[in-house]
Amino acid sequence: MAKKRAKRSIIQVAKSASTRALIKKLIRYAKPYGSKILLGFLCMIVVAATTAASAKLMKPIINDIFLGRKEEMLLPITGLIFLVFFLKGLFTYGESVLMAFVGHRVIADVQKDFFNVLIQADLKFYQKRQTGDLVSRFMNDVGRLNNAVTGTLSSIGKDFLTLIFFIIVMFDEDWQLASVVFFILPIAILPVIIIGRKMRKTSTKVQEHTSDLTILLTQAFQGVRLVKSYCMEAYEKSKMSEVIENVFERTLKGVRTKAVSHPVMEFLGGIAIAVVILYGGSEVIKGTHTPGAFFTFITALIMSYEPLKRLANLNANLQEQLAAADRVFTLMAHKNEIIEQPDAKDLIVTKGSVTFKEVNFSYDDEKDNQPVLQHISLTLKPGQRAALVGPSGGGKSTLMNLIPRFFDVNSGVITVDAQDIRNVTLDSLRHAVALVSQEVVLFDDTIAANIAFGRPGASLEDIIKAAKAAAAHDFIKSLPKGYETFVGEQGMRLSGGQRQRLSIARAFLKNAPVLLMDEPTSALDSESEEKIQSALELLMKGRTTLTIAHRLATVRSADVIYVLEDGVITDRGSHETLLKTSKRYQQLSRIQFQEAPSPQDSA
């Protein structure tokens, strides 16, 4: 039992520390807008004062107008009522606009910083996370921070100040009765505080299931062609229905937990009001209190009930928002593994040679993890055309990804023109490398913008020149809007060959000295492949090129071919040399070319 209490105590301390840390982060984002928050608080003071004044006016209304029948008081009191409500409306508008500005400004600032973290994150970060989850955190969870800021400030400011002014009014009318009332009402806050502690856990679960919903939705839309081709609509509906039900159940659980406070507060509030009517009514009957004083007191009491409820629910509401903040700030605290050295210098490319020296790599640093690449040593000479061949999963794509430093080696060195790539700036390194892949990435923008993606300031003349070199100009000009044609999400409005030619045009425009190609023609028809192969020949001219070959026919003309199997280079040489010396290459060649066995193999 003692151990359980100690464990529970440790958890509570940890949660308190976490809550304080999250609140500090939110305050840091709100701090630049302190002047607007201050103005908002000044508006809240006026709103709170005028709200309390409206209750205080009940006394002269009852005593002087309805009971005293003082005609001369009618105009001043009605004028005062108008002034009070006019000021309340005016300053409520000011407070609402100012707090909305602060809340939405904080959201915008957090989203900017969050996106900066996401876009700068290394590829390993994305390998461990799903796109839908990131989108959910960016949109849904960040959006909840608005309430965490504005809701909290409004409750602390307007509701708290309003309650203070009402307390002043009530104590001014009858301090003994006010003391009794405020002995009862704080008891109502206790269950609300207890409920608030449960809300953060419940809210976190809701947000996790909402994230699952976003993930499933993203996958369904991205794979809609596959879903339809395999007639899996019913299956996707079933999965989506299950996730939606999970979100519904978790949300309802949160609502039920939060709603428990309402009957408790209503019951205790009813007791307080009943006590006031019982005591105050008897005092009015005895003649020790005026009806106006009684109505002022009970009006102030009833009007103080709503701000008191909001303040009591503040913790529960805040815990909901902090659960979202925790999901956001956890990712924002991500530290990249791929970082520049403090003294990193720009890469100076004079020739374009690339060298691997005893490179070892695995995707995780655990000692028992199977290495993906082992003892890789190779040199790509300036202007040389090299190729990587071998079975799937052998490490070809991984090796290529090490050159632009998408990942860091575990040991060994990679150099470009004798400069260790870990000692140069990432921008200068990646500007020196162009990538053309079979999986073309196009953005929902114009053709011109997609070609110029690596050079945003490129002129239309340069873009057209690159398109002509990539054999893309003719099909672009045949489109109604030419280079201003929007390609759709992932270039869905274009054919596979057209998308690939835009990718090649992008590489032409970048004009990098080192070219990496993950066989861009492997998924194309023969006509498209012929056009693109001609464009690639022109693109490779004068550039150090490394190509991943899935079909040996595309690399016969390579200067050197590396056979990569299980992360190890087993053979190297030209196509003709490897046909004579490499059994593995001979095997690959027979499968693809149906060539006769070499004499050595026959022997």
Coordinates of C-alpha atoms in Angstrom, one line a residue:
M1 CA 0.0 0.0 0.0
A2 CA 2.8 2.4 0.9
K3 CA 4.6 1.6 -2.3
K4 CA 1.4 2.3 -4.3
R5 CA 1.0 5.7 -2.5
A6 CA 4.6 6.5 -3.2
K7 CA 4.2 5.6 -6.9
R8 CA 1.0 7.6 -7.1
S9 CA 2.8 10.6 -5.5
I10 CA 5.7 10.4 -7.9
I11 CA 3.3 10.3 -10.9
Q12 CA 1.4 13.3 -9.6
V13 CA 4.7 15.2 -9.1
A14 CA 5.7 14.3 -12.6
K15 CA 2.4 15.4 -14.0
S16 CA 2.6 18.7 -12.1
A17 CA 6.1 19.3 -13.5
S18 CA 4.9 18.5 -17.0
T19 CA 1.9 20.9 -16.6
R20 CA 4.2 23.7 -15.4
A21 CA 6.6 23.1 -18.3
L22 CA 3.7 23.2 -20.9
I23 CA 2.2 26.4 -19.4
K24 CA 5.7 28.0 -19.5
K25 CA 5.9 27.2 -23.2
L26 CA 2.5 28.7 -23.9
I27 CA 3.4 31.8 -21.9
R28 CA 6.5 32.2 -23.9
Y29 CA 4.4 32.2 -27.1
A30 CA 1.9 34.7 -25.6
K31 CA 4.6 37.0 -24.1
P32 CA 5.3 39.0 -27.3
Y33 CA 1.7 40.1 -27.3
G34 CA 1.8 41.3 -23.7
S35 CA 0.5 44.8 -24.6
K36 CA -2.6 43.4 -26.2
I37 CA -3.2 41.1 -23.3
L38 CA -2.8 44.1 -20.9
L39 CA -5.4 46.1 -22.9
G40 CA -7.6 43.0 -22.9
F41 CA -7.4 42.8 -19.1
L42 CA -8.3 46.5 -18.8
C43 CA -11.4 45.8 -21.0
M44 CA -12.2 42.9 -18.7
I45 CA -12.0 45.1 -15.6
V46 CA -14.6 47.4 -17.2
V47 CA -16.8 44.5 -18.2
A48 CA -16.6 43.0 -14.7
A49 CA -17.3 46.3 -13.1
T50 CA -20.3 47.1 -15.3
T51 CA -21.7 43.5 -14.8
A52 CA -21.6 44.0 -11.1
A53 CA -23.0 47.5 -11.4
S54 CA -26.1 46.0 -13.2
A55 CA -26.8 43.9 -10.1
K56 CA -26.2 46.9 -7.8
L57 CA -28.8 48.9 -9.8
M58 CA -31.5 46.5 -8.6
K59 CA -31.6 48.3 -5.3
P60 CA -32.6 51.8 -6.5
I61 CA -34.9 50.2 -9.2
I62 CA -36.9 48.3 -6.5
N63 CA -36.7 50.8 -3.6
D64 CA -36.9 54.2 -5.5
I65 CA -39.0 53.4 -8.5
F66 CA -41.3 50.4 -7.8
L67 CA -41.8 50.9 -4.0
G68 CA -40.9 54.6 -3.5
R69 CA -42.6 55.7 -6.7
K70 CA -40.0 58.5 -7.0
E71 CA -40.7 59.9 -10.5
E72 CA -37.6 62.2 -10.4
M73 CA -35.4 59.0 -10.1
L74 CA -36.9 57.3 -13.2
L75 CA -34.8 59.2 -15.9
P76 CA -31.4 59.1 -14.0
I77 CA -31.7 55.4 -13.2
T78 CA -32.8 54.4 -16.8
G79 CA -30.0 56.6 -18.2
L80 CA -27.5 54.9 -15.8
I81 CA -28.7 51.5 -16.9
F82 CA -28.2 52.4 -20.6
L83 CA -24.7 53.7 -19.9
V84 CA -23.7 50.6 -17.9
F85 CA -24.9 48.2 -20.7
F86 CA -23.4 50.4 -23.4
L87 CA -20.0 50.4 -21.7
K88 CA -20.3 46.6 -21.1
G89 CA -21.0 45.9 -24.8
L90 CA -18.3 48.2 -26.0
F91 CA -15.5 46.8 -23.8
T92 CA -16.7 43.2 -24.3
Y93 CA -16.1 43.8 -28.0
G94 CA -12.7 45.1 -27.3
E95 CA -11.8 42.3 -25.0
S96 CA -13.1 39.7 -27.5
V97 CA -11.1 41.1 -30.4
L98 CA -7.9 41.5 -28.4
M99 CA -8.1 38.0 -26.9
A100 CA -9.0 36.5 -30.3
F101 CA -6.0 38.2 -31.8
V102 CA -3.6 36.8 -29.2
G103 CA -5.1 33.3 -29.4
H104 CA -4.9 33.1 -33.2
R105 CA -1.5 34.8 -33.3
V106 CA -0.2 32.2 -30.9
I107 CA -1.6 29.4 -33.1
A108 CA 0.1 30.9 -36.1
D109 CA 3.4 31.2 -34.4
V110 CA 3.3 27.7 -33.0
Q111 CA 2.3 26.4 -36.5
K112 CA 5.2 28.2 -38.1
D113 CA 7.7 26.8 -35.5
F114 CA 6.1 23.4 -35.7
F115 CA 6.4 23.3 -39.5
N116 CA 10.0 24.5 -39.3
V117 CA 10.8 21.6 -37.1
L118 CA 8.9 19.1 -39.3
I119 CA 10.4 20.3 -42.6
Q120 CA 14.0 20.4 -41.1
A121 CA 13.6 16.9 -39.5
D122 CA 15.8 14.2 -41.0
L123 CA 14.4 11.2 -42.8
K124 CA 14.7 8.9 -39.8
F125 CA 12.1 11.1 -38.1
Y126 CA 9.6 10.4 -40.9
Q127 CA 10.4 6.7 -41.0
K128 CA 9.0 6.3 -37.5
R129 CA 5.9 8.4 -37.9
Q130 CA 2.8 8.4 -40.1
T131 CA 1.7 11.4 -42.2
G132 CA -1.8 11.4 -40.9
D133 CA -0.6 11.7 -37.3
L134 CA 1.6 14.6 -38.1
V135 CA -1.3 16.4 -40.0
S136 CA -3.6 15.7 -37.0
R137 CA -1.1 17.2 -34.5
F138 CA -0.5 20.2 -36.8
M139 CA -4.1 21.0 -37.4
N140 CA -6.2 19.6 -34.6
D141 CA -3.9 19.8 -31.6
V142 CA -2.4 23.2 -32.4
G143 CA -5.9 24.5 -33.0
R144 CA -6.8 23.6 -29.4
L145 CA -4.0 25.9 -28.1
N146 CA -6.3 28.8 -28.9
N147 CA -8.6 27.8 -26.1
A148 CA -5.7 27.1 -23.8
V149 CA -4.5 30.7 -24.2
T150 CA -7.7 32.8 -24.6
G151 CA -9.9 30.6 -22.5
T152 CA -7.5 30.6 -19.6
L153 CA -6.8 34.3 -19.8
S154 CA -10.5 35.1 -20.1
S155 CA -11.4 32.9 -17.1
I156 CA -8.6 34.3 -15.0
G157 CA -9.3 37.8 -16.1
K158 CA -13.0 38.4 -16.8
D159 CA -14.6 35.6 -14.7
F160 CA -12.3 36.1 -11.7
L161 CA -12.7 39.9 -11.7
T162 CA -16.5 39.6 -12.2
L163 CA -16.7 37.3 -9.2
I164 CA -14.6 39.7 -7.1
F165 CA -17.0 42.6 -7.9
F166 CA -20.0 40.5 -7.1
I167 CA -18.5 39.5 -3.8
I168 CA -18.0 43.2 -3.0
V169 CA -21.6 43.9 -3.9
M170 CA -22.9 41.1 -1.7
F171 CA -20.7 41.9 1.3
D172 CA -21.7 45.5 0.9
E173 CA -25.4 44.5 1.2
D174 CA -25.1 41.8 4.0
W175 CA -21.7 40.6 5.1
Q176 CA -23.1 37.9 7.3
L177 CA -25.2 36.3 4.6
A178 CA -22.4 36.6 2.1
S179 CA -20.1 34.7 4.5
V180 CA -22.6 31.9 4.7
V181 CA -22.9 31.7 0.9
F182 CA -19.2 31.7 0.3
F183 CA -18.8 28.9 2.9
I184 CA -21.1 26.7 0.8
L185 CA -20.0 27.6 -2.8
P186 CA -16.2 26.6 -2.5
I187 CA -17.3 23.1 -1.6
A188 CA -18.8 22.8 -5.1
I189 CA -15.3 23.4 -6.6
L190 CA -13.7 20.3 -5.1
P191 CA -15.3 17.7 -7.3
V192 CA -14.6 19.8 -10.4
I193 CA -10.9 19.9 -9.5
I194 CA -10.9 16.1 -9.1
I195 CA -12.6 15.7 -12.5
G196 CA -10.0 18.0 -14.1
R197 CA -7.2 15.6 -13.2
K198 CA -9.0 12.9 -15.2
M199 CA -9.7 15.1 -18.2
R200 CA -6.1 15.2 -19.5
K201 CA -5.8 11.5 -19.8
T202 CA -9.2 11.2 -21.4
S203 CA -8.5 14.0 -23.8
T204 CA -5.1 12.5 -24.8
K205 CA -6.9 9.3 -25.8
V206 CA -9.5 11.3 -27.8
Q207 CA -6.7 13.0 -29.7
E208 CA -4.8 9.8 -30.3
H209 CA -8.0 8.2 -31.8
T210 CA -8.6 11.4 -33.8
S211 CA -5.0 11.0 -35.1
D212 CA -5.8 7.4 -36.1
L213 CA -8.8 8.8 -38.0
T214 CA -6.6 11.2 -39.9
I215 CA -4.1 8.5 -40.7
L216 CA -6.8 6.2 -42.1
L217 CA -8.4 9.0 -44.1
T218 CA -5.0 10.0 -45.6
Q219 CA -4.3 6.4 -46.6
A220 CA -7.7 5.9 -48.1
F221 CA -7.5 9.0 -50.3
Q222 CA -3.9 8.4 -51.4
G223 CA -4.7 4.8 -52.2
V224 CA -8.2 5.3 -53.7
R225 CA -7.2 3.8 -57.1
L226 CA -5.9 0.6 -55.4
V227 CA -9.0 0.5 -53.2
K228 CA -11.3 0.6 -56.2
S229 CA -9.2 -1.8 -58.3
Y230 CA -9.4 -4.4 -55.5
C231 CA -13.0 -3.7 -54.7
M232 CA -12.1 -2.9 -51.1
E233 CA -14.5 -0.1 -50.5
A234 CA -16.5 -2.2 -48.0
Y235 CA -13.4 -3.1 -46.1
E236 CA -12.3 0.6 -45.9
K237 CA -15.8 1.6 -44.8
S238 CA -15.6 -1.0 -42.0
K239 CA -12.2 0.2 -40.8
M240 CA -13.3 3.8 -40.9
S241 CA -16.5 3.1 -39.0
E242 CA -14.5 1.3 -36.3
V243 CA -12.1 4.2 -35.8
I244 CA -15.0 6.8 -35.9
E245 CA -16.8 4.7 -33.2
N246 CA -13.6 4.7 -31.1
V247 CA -13.4 8.5 -31.4
F248 CA -17.1 8.8 -30.5
E249 CA -16.8 6.5 -27.4
R250 CA -13.7 8.4 -26.1
T251 CA -15.3 11.8 -26.7
L252 CA -18.5 10.7 -24.9
K253 CA -16.5 9.4 -22.0
G254 CA -14.8 12.8 -21.7
V255 CA -18.2 14.6 -21.9
R256 CA -19.6 12.3 -19.2
T257 CA -16.6 12.9 -16.9
K258 CA -16.8 16.6 -17.4
A259 CA -20.6 16.7 -17.0
V260 CA -20.4 15.1 -13.5
S261 CA -19.6 18.5 -12.1
H262 CA -22.9 20.1 -13.3
P263 CA -25.3 18.3 -10.9
V264 CA -23.0 18.8 -8.0
M265 CA -22.7 22.5 -8.6
E266 CA -26.4 23.0 -9.4
F267 CA -27.3 21.2 -6.1
L268 CA -24.9 23.2 -4.0
G269 CA -25.8 26.4 -5.8
G270 CA -29.5 25.7 -5.2
I271 CA -28.7 25.3 -1.4
A272 CA -27.0 28.7 -1.4
I273 CA -29.9 30.4 -3.2
A274 CA -32.4 28.7 -0.9
V275 CA -30.6 29.8 2.2
V276 CA -30.5 33.4 0.8
I277 CA -34.2 33.5 0.1
L278 CA -35.1 31.9 3.4
Y279 CA -32.9 34.3 5.4
G280 CA -33.3 37.4 3.2
G281 CA -37.0 36.9 2.9
S282 CA -37.5 36.8 6.7
E283 CA -35.3 39.9 7.1
V284 CA -37.5 41.8 4.6
I285 CA -40.7 40.6 6.3
K286 CA -39.2 41.8 9.7
G287 CA -38.3 45.1 8.1
T288 CA -34.6 44.9 8.9
H289 CA -33.7 44.8 5.2
T290 CA -35.3 46.6 2.2
P291 CA -36.6 44.6 -0.8
G292 CA -34.1 46.5 -3.0
A293 CA -31.2 45.3 -0.9
F294 CA -32.5 41.7 -1.0
F295 CA -32.9 41.7 -4.7
T296 CA -29.5 43.3 -5.2
F297 CA -27.9 40.5 -3.1
I298 CA -29.8 37.6 -4.8
T299 CA -29.2 39.1 -8.3
A300 CA -25.4 39.4 -7.6
L301 CA -25.5 35.8 -6.2
I302 CA -27.3 34.3 -9.2
M303 CA -25.1 36.3 -11.7
S304 CA -21.9 35.2 -9.9
Y305 CA -22.9 31.5 -10.4
E306 CA -21.8 31.3 -14.1
P307 CA -18.4 32.9 -13.7
L308 CA -17.9 30.7 -10.7
K309 CA -18.7 27.6 -12.7
R310 CA -16.4 28.6 -15.5
L311 CA -13.6 29.2 -13.0
A312 CA -14.3 25.8 -11.4
N313 CA -14.2 24.1 -14.8
L314 CA -11.0 26.0 -15.8
N315 CA -8.8 23.1 -14.6
A316 CA -10.7 20.5 -16.5
N317 CA -10.7 22.6 -19.7
L318 CA -7.1 23.5 -19.3
Q319 CA -6.1 19.8 -18.9
E320 CA -7.9 19.1 -22.2
Q321 CA -5.9 21.8 -24.0
L322 CA -2.6 20.8 -22.3
A323 CA -3.0 17.2 -23.6
A324 CA -3.0 18.7 -27.1
A325 CA -0.1 21.0 -26.2
D326 CA 1.9 18.0 -24.9
R327 CA 1.4 16.2 -28.3
V328 CA 2.6 19.3 -30.2
F329 CA 5.5 20.3 -28.0
T330 CA 6.8 16.7 -27.8
L331 CA 7.4 16.7 -31.5
M332 CA 8.7 20.2 -31.5
A333 CA 11.4 19.1 -29.0
H334 CA 12.7 16.7 -31.7
K335 CA 16.5 16.9 -32.2
N336 CA 17.9 16.1 -35.6
E337 CA 20.6 13.5 -35.9
I338 CA 21.8 15.1 -39.1
I339 CA 23.4 18.4 -37.9
E340 CA 26.0 20.7 -39.3
Q341 CA 29.3 21.1 -37.5
P342 CA 29.7 24.6 -35.9
D343 CA 32.7 25.3 -38.2
A344 CA 31.1 23.7 -41.3
K345 CA 32.2 25.3 -44.6
D346 CA 30.5 25.4 -48.0
L347 CA 31.3 22.5 -50.3
I348 CA 33.6 23.5 -53.1
V349 CA 33.0 21.2 -56.1
T350 CA 35.9 21.4 -58.6
K351 CA 35.6 18.0 -60.3
G352 CA 32.7 16.1 -58.8
S353 CA 34.4 12.9 -57.5
V354 CA 32.7 10.9 -54.8
T355 CA 34.5 8.5 -52.5
F356 CA 33.3 5.9 -49.9
K357 CA 36.0 4.7 -47.5
E358 CA 35.2 1.7 -45.3
V359 CA 31.6 2.9 -44.8
N360 CA 29.3 1.0 -42.4
F361 CA 25.7 1.8 -41.8
S362 CA 22.6 0.6 -39.9
Y363 CA 19.3 2.4 -39.4
D364 CA 19.6 2.0 -35.6
D365 CA 22.6 2.3 -33.4
E366 CA 22.0 -0.8 -31.3
K367 CA 24.9 -3.1 -31.4
D368 CA 22.8 -6.2 -32.2
N369 CA 21.1 -4.4 -35.1
Q370 CA 21.8 -6.0 -38.5
P371 CA 24.1 -3.6 -40.6
V372 CA 22.6 -2.5 -43.9
L373 CA 26.0 -1.6 -45.4
Q374 CA 29.4 -3.1 -44.5
H375 CA 32.9 -2.0 -45.4
I376 CA 31.8 -0.1 -48.5
S377 CA 34.7 1.4 -50.4
L378 CA 34.3 2.9 -53.9
T379 CA 35.2 5.9 -55.9
L380 CA 33.1 7.7 -58.5
K381 CA 35.5 9.5 -60.7
P382 CA 34.6 13.0 -62.2
G383 CA 32.1 12.5 -65.0
Q384 CA 32.0 8.8 -64.6
R385 CA 28.8 6.8 -65.0
A386 CA 28.5 4.2 -62.2
A387 CA 25.7 1.8 -61.5
L388 CA 24.5 -0.3 -58.5
V389 CA 22.9 -3.7 -59.2
G390 CA 21.8 -6.5 -56.9
P391 CA 18.8 -8.1 -55.3
S392 CA 16.1 -6.1 -53.6
G393 CA 17.0 -5.2 -50.0
G394 CA 20.7 -5.3 -50.7
G395 CA 21.3 -1.7 -49.6
K396 CA 21.4 0.1 -53.0
S397 CA 18.9 2.9 -52.1
T398 CA 20.5 3.3 -48.6
L399 CA 24.0 3.7 -50.2
M400 CA 22.6 6.4 -52.5
N401 CA 20.8 8.2 -49.6
L402 CA 24.1 8.6 -47.8
I403 CA 25.6 10.8 -50.5
P404 CA 23.3 13.8 -49.9
R405 CA 23.6 13.0 -46.2
F406 CA 20.0 12.0 -45.6
F407 CA 21.5 9.6 -43.1
D408 CA 24.9 9.6 -41.4
V409 CA 27.3 6.7 -41.6
N410 CA 28.1 4.7 -38.4
S411 CA 31.7 4.6 -39.4
G412 CA 33.9 5.4 -42.3
V413 CA 34.0 8.5 -44.5
I414 CA 32.2 9.8 -47.6
T415 CA 33.9 12.6 -49.5
V416 CA 33.1 14.9 -52.4
D417 CA 36.3 16.2 -54.0
A418 CA 38.2 15.1 -50.9
Q419 CA 35.9 17.0 -48.5
D420 CA 34.2 15.0 -45.8
I421 CA 30.5 15.6 -46.3
R422 CA 30.0 15.8 -42.5
N423 CA 32.3 18.9 -42.4
V424 CA 30.4 20.9 -45.1
T425 CA 27.1 22.7 -44.9
L426 CA 24.0 20.7 -45.8
D427 CA 22.8 23.3 -48.3
S428 CA 26.0 23.4 -50.2
L429 CA 26.2 19.6 -50.3
R430 CA 22.6 19.1 -51.5
H431 CA 22.9 21.9 -54.0
A432 CA 25.7 19.8 -55.5
V433 CA 23.5 16.7 -55.9
A434 CA 20.5 16.2 -58.2
L435 CA 18.1 13.2 -57.6
V436 CA 16.0 11.6 -60.3
S437 CA 13.8 8.8 -59.0
Q438 CA 11.2 6.4 -60.4
E439 CA 8.9 7.7 -57.8
V440 CA 8.3 11.3 -59.1
V441 CA 7.2 13.9 -56.5
L442 CA 5.2 16.7 -58.0
F443 CA 3.3 19.4 -56.0
D444 CA -0.2 20.7 -56.8
D445 CA 1.2 23.7 -58.6
T446 CA 2.0 24.8 -62.1
I447 CA 4.4 23.0 -64.4
A448 CA 6.8 25.9 -64.3
A449 CA 6.8 26.0 -60.5
N450 CA 7.4 22.2 -60.3
I451 CA 10.4 22.4 -62.8
A452 CA 11.8 25.4 -60.9
F453 CA 11.3 23.8 -57.5
G454 CA 15.1 23.6 -56.9
R455 CA 15.6 27.1 -58.3
P456 CA 12.6 29.3 -57.3
G457 CA 14.0 32.4 -58.9
A458 CA 14.7 30.7 -62.3
S459 CA 13.5 32.7 -65.3
L460 CA 10.9 31.3 -67.7
E461 CA 13.6 31.1 -70.4
D462 CA 15.7 28.8 -68.2
I463 CA 12.7 26.7 -67.3
I464 CA 11.8 26.2 -71.0
K465 CA 15.4 25.4 -71.8
A466 CA 15.4 22.7 -69.2
A467 CA 12.1 21.3 -70.4
K468 CA 13.4 21.1 -74.0
A469 CA 16.5 19.2 -72.8
A470 CA 14.2 16.8 -70.9
A471 CA 12.0 16.3 -74.1
A472 CA 9.0 17.8 -72.1
H473 CA 8.5 21.1 -74.0
D474 CA 6.3 19.7 -76.8
F475 CA 3.8 18.1 -74.5
I476 CA 3.8 21.1 -72.2
K477 CA 3.0 23.5 -75.1
S478 CA 0.1 21.2 -76.2
L479 CA -1.6 21.9 -72.9
P480 CA -4.2 24.7 -72.9
K481 CA -2.3 26.8 -70.3
G482 CA 1.2 25.5 -71.2
Y483 CA 3.7 26.1 -68.4
E484 CA 0.9 27.6 -66.2
T485 CA -1.0 24.3 -66.1
F486 CA -1.7 23.0 -62.7
V487 CA -0.6 19.3 -62.5
G488 CA -2.9 18.2 -59.6
E489 CA -1.9 16.4 -56.4
Q490 CA 1.1 14.3 -57.1
G491 CA 0.8 15.2 -60.7
M492 CA -2.3 13.1 -61.2
R493 CA -3.4 15.1 -64.3
L494 CA -0.2 13.9 -66.2
S495 CA 0.8 10.6 -67.5
G496 CA 3.7 8.6 -65.9
G497 CA 6.1 9.6 -68.7
Q498 CA 5.1 13.3 -68.5
R499 CA 5.7 13.3 -64.8
Q500 CA 9.1 11.7 -65.2
R501 CA 10.1 14.3 -67.9
L502 CA 9.3 17.1 -65.5
S503 CA 11.5 15.4 -62.9
I504 CA 14.3 15.3 -65.4
A505 CA 13.7 18.9 -66.4
R506 CA 14.0 19.8 -62.7
A507 CA 17.4 18.1 -62.5
F508 CA 18.5 19.9 -65.7
L509 CA 17.6 23.3 -64.2
K510 CA 19.4 22.5 -60.9
N511 CA 22.5 21.7 -62.9
A512 CA 24.3 19.9 -60.1
P513 CA 27.6 18.2 -60.7
V514 CA 26.6 14.9 -59.1
L515 CA 23.6 13.0 -60.4
L516 CA 21.8 10.2 -58.5
M517 CA 19.2 8.2 -60.4
D518 CA 17.0 5.4 -59.0
E519 CA 16.3 4.0 -62.5
P520 CA 13.6 6.5 -63.6
T521 CA 12.5 4.5 -66.6
S522 CA 11.6 1.2 -64.9
A523 CA 7.9 1.9 -64.6
L524 CA 7.4 3.4 -68.1
D525 CA 6.1 2.0 -71.5
S526 CA 8.7 1.5 -74.2
E527 CA 7.8 4.7 -76.1
S528 CA 8.1 6.9 -73.0
E529 CA 11.2 5.1 -72.0
E530 CA 12.9 5.8 -75.3
K531 CA 12.2 9.5 -75.1
I532 CA 13.3 9.7 -71.4
Q533 CA 16.4 7.6 -72.0
S534 CA 17.6 10.1 -74.6
A535 CA 17.0 13.0 -72.2
L536 CA 18.9 11.1 -69.5
E537 CA 21.8 10.6 -71.8
L538 CA 22.0 14.3 -72.2
L539 CA 21.5 14.9 -68.5
M540 CA 24.4 12.5 -67.5
K541 CA 26.8 14.1 -69.9
G542 CA 29.7 15.7 -67.9
R543 CA 28.2 14.7 -64.6
T544 CA 29.3 12.2 -62.0
T545 CA 26.4 9.8 -62.1
L546 CA 25.3 6.9 -59.9
T547 CA 22.4 4.9 -61.0
I548 CA 20.4 2.2 -59.2
A549 CA 19.7 -0.4 -61.9
H550 CA 16.7 -2.7 -61.6
R551 CA 17.2 -3.8 -65.2
L552 CA 20.7 -4.5 -66.4
A553 CA 19.8 -3.3 -70.0
T554 CA 19.9 0.3 -68.7
V555 CA 23.4 0.1 -67.4
R556 CA 25.3 -1.8 -70.0
S557 CA 27.0 1.4 -71.0
A558 CA 28.1 2.3 -67.5
D559 CA 31.8 2.9 -66.9
V560 CA 31.7 0.8 -63.7
I561 CA 29.0 -1.5 -62.2
Y562 CA 29.0 -2.4 -58.5
V563 CA 27.3 -5.6 -57.5
L564 CA 25.8 -5.1 -54.0
E565 CA 24.4 -8.0 -52.0
D566 CA 23.5 -8.1 -48.3
G567 CA 25.1 -4.7 -47.8
V568 CA 28.5 -5.8 -49.3
I569 CA 30.1 -5.0 -52.6
T570 CA 30.8 -8.5 -54.0
D571 CA 32.0 -7.5 -57.5
R572 CA 32.8 -4.4 -59.6
G573 CA 33.7 -3.8 -63.2
S574 CA 32.2 -3.0 -66.6
H575 CA 29.3 -5.0 -68.0
E576 CA 31.6 -7.1 -70.2
T577 CA 34.0 -7.7 -67.3
L578 CA 31.4 -8.8 -64.9
L579 CA 29.8 -11.2 -67.4
K580 CA 33.2 -13.0 -67.4
T581 CA 34.1 -12.7 -63.7
S582 CA 31.0 -12.4 -61.5
K583 CA 28.8 -15.4 -61.1
R584 CA 26.1 -13.3 -59.3
Y585 CA 26.1 -10.8 -62.3
Q586 CA 26.0 -13.7 -64.7
Q587 CA 22.9 -15.0 -62.9
L588 CA 21.2 -11.6 -63.0
S589 CA 22.1 -11.3 -66.7
R590 CA 20.7 -14.8 -67.5
I591 CA 17.4 -13.9 -65.8
Q592 CA 17.0 -10.7 -67.6
F593 CA 18.7 -11.2 -71.0
Q594 CA 18.4 -15.0 -71.3
E595 CA 22.0 -15.1 -72.3
A596 CA 23.9 -18.4 -72.6
P597 CA 26.2 -19.3 -69.7
S598 CA 29.7 -18.1 -70.0
P599 CA 32.4 -20.7 -70.7
Q600 CA 33.7 -20.3 -67.1
D601 CA 30.2 -21.0 -65.7
S602 CA 29.8 -24.0 -67.9
A603 CA 33.0 -25.4 -66.7

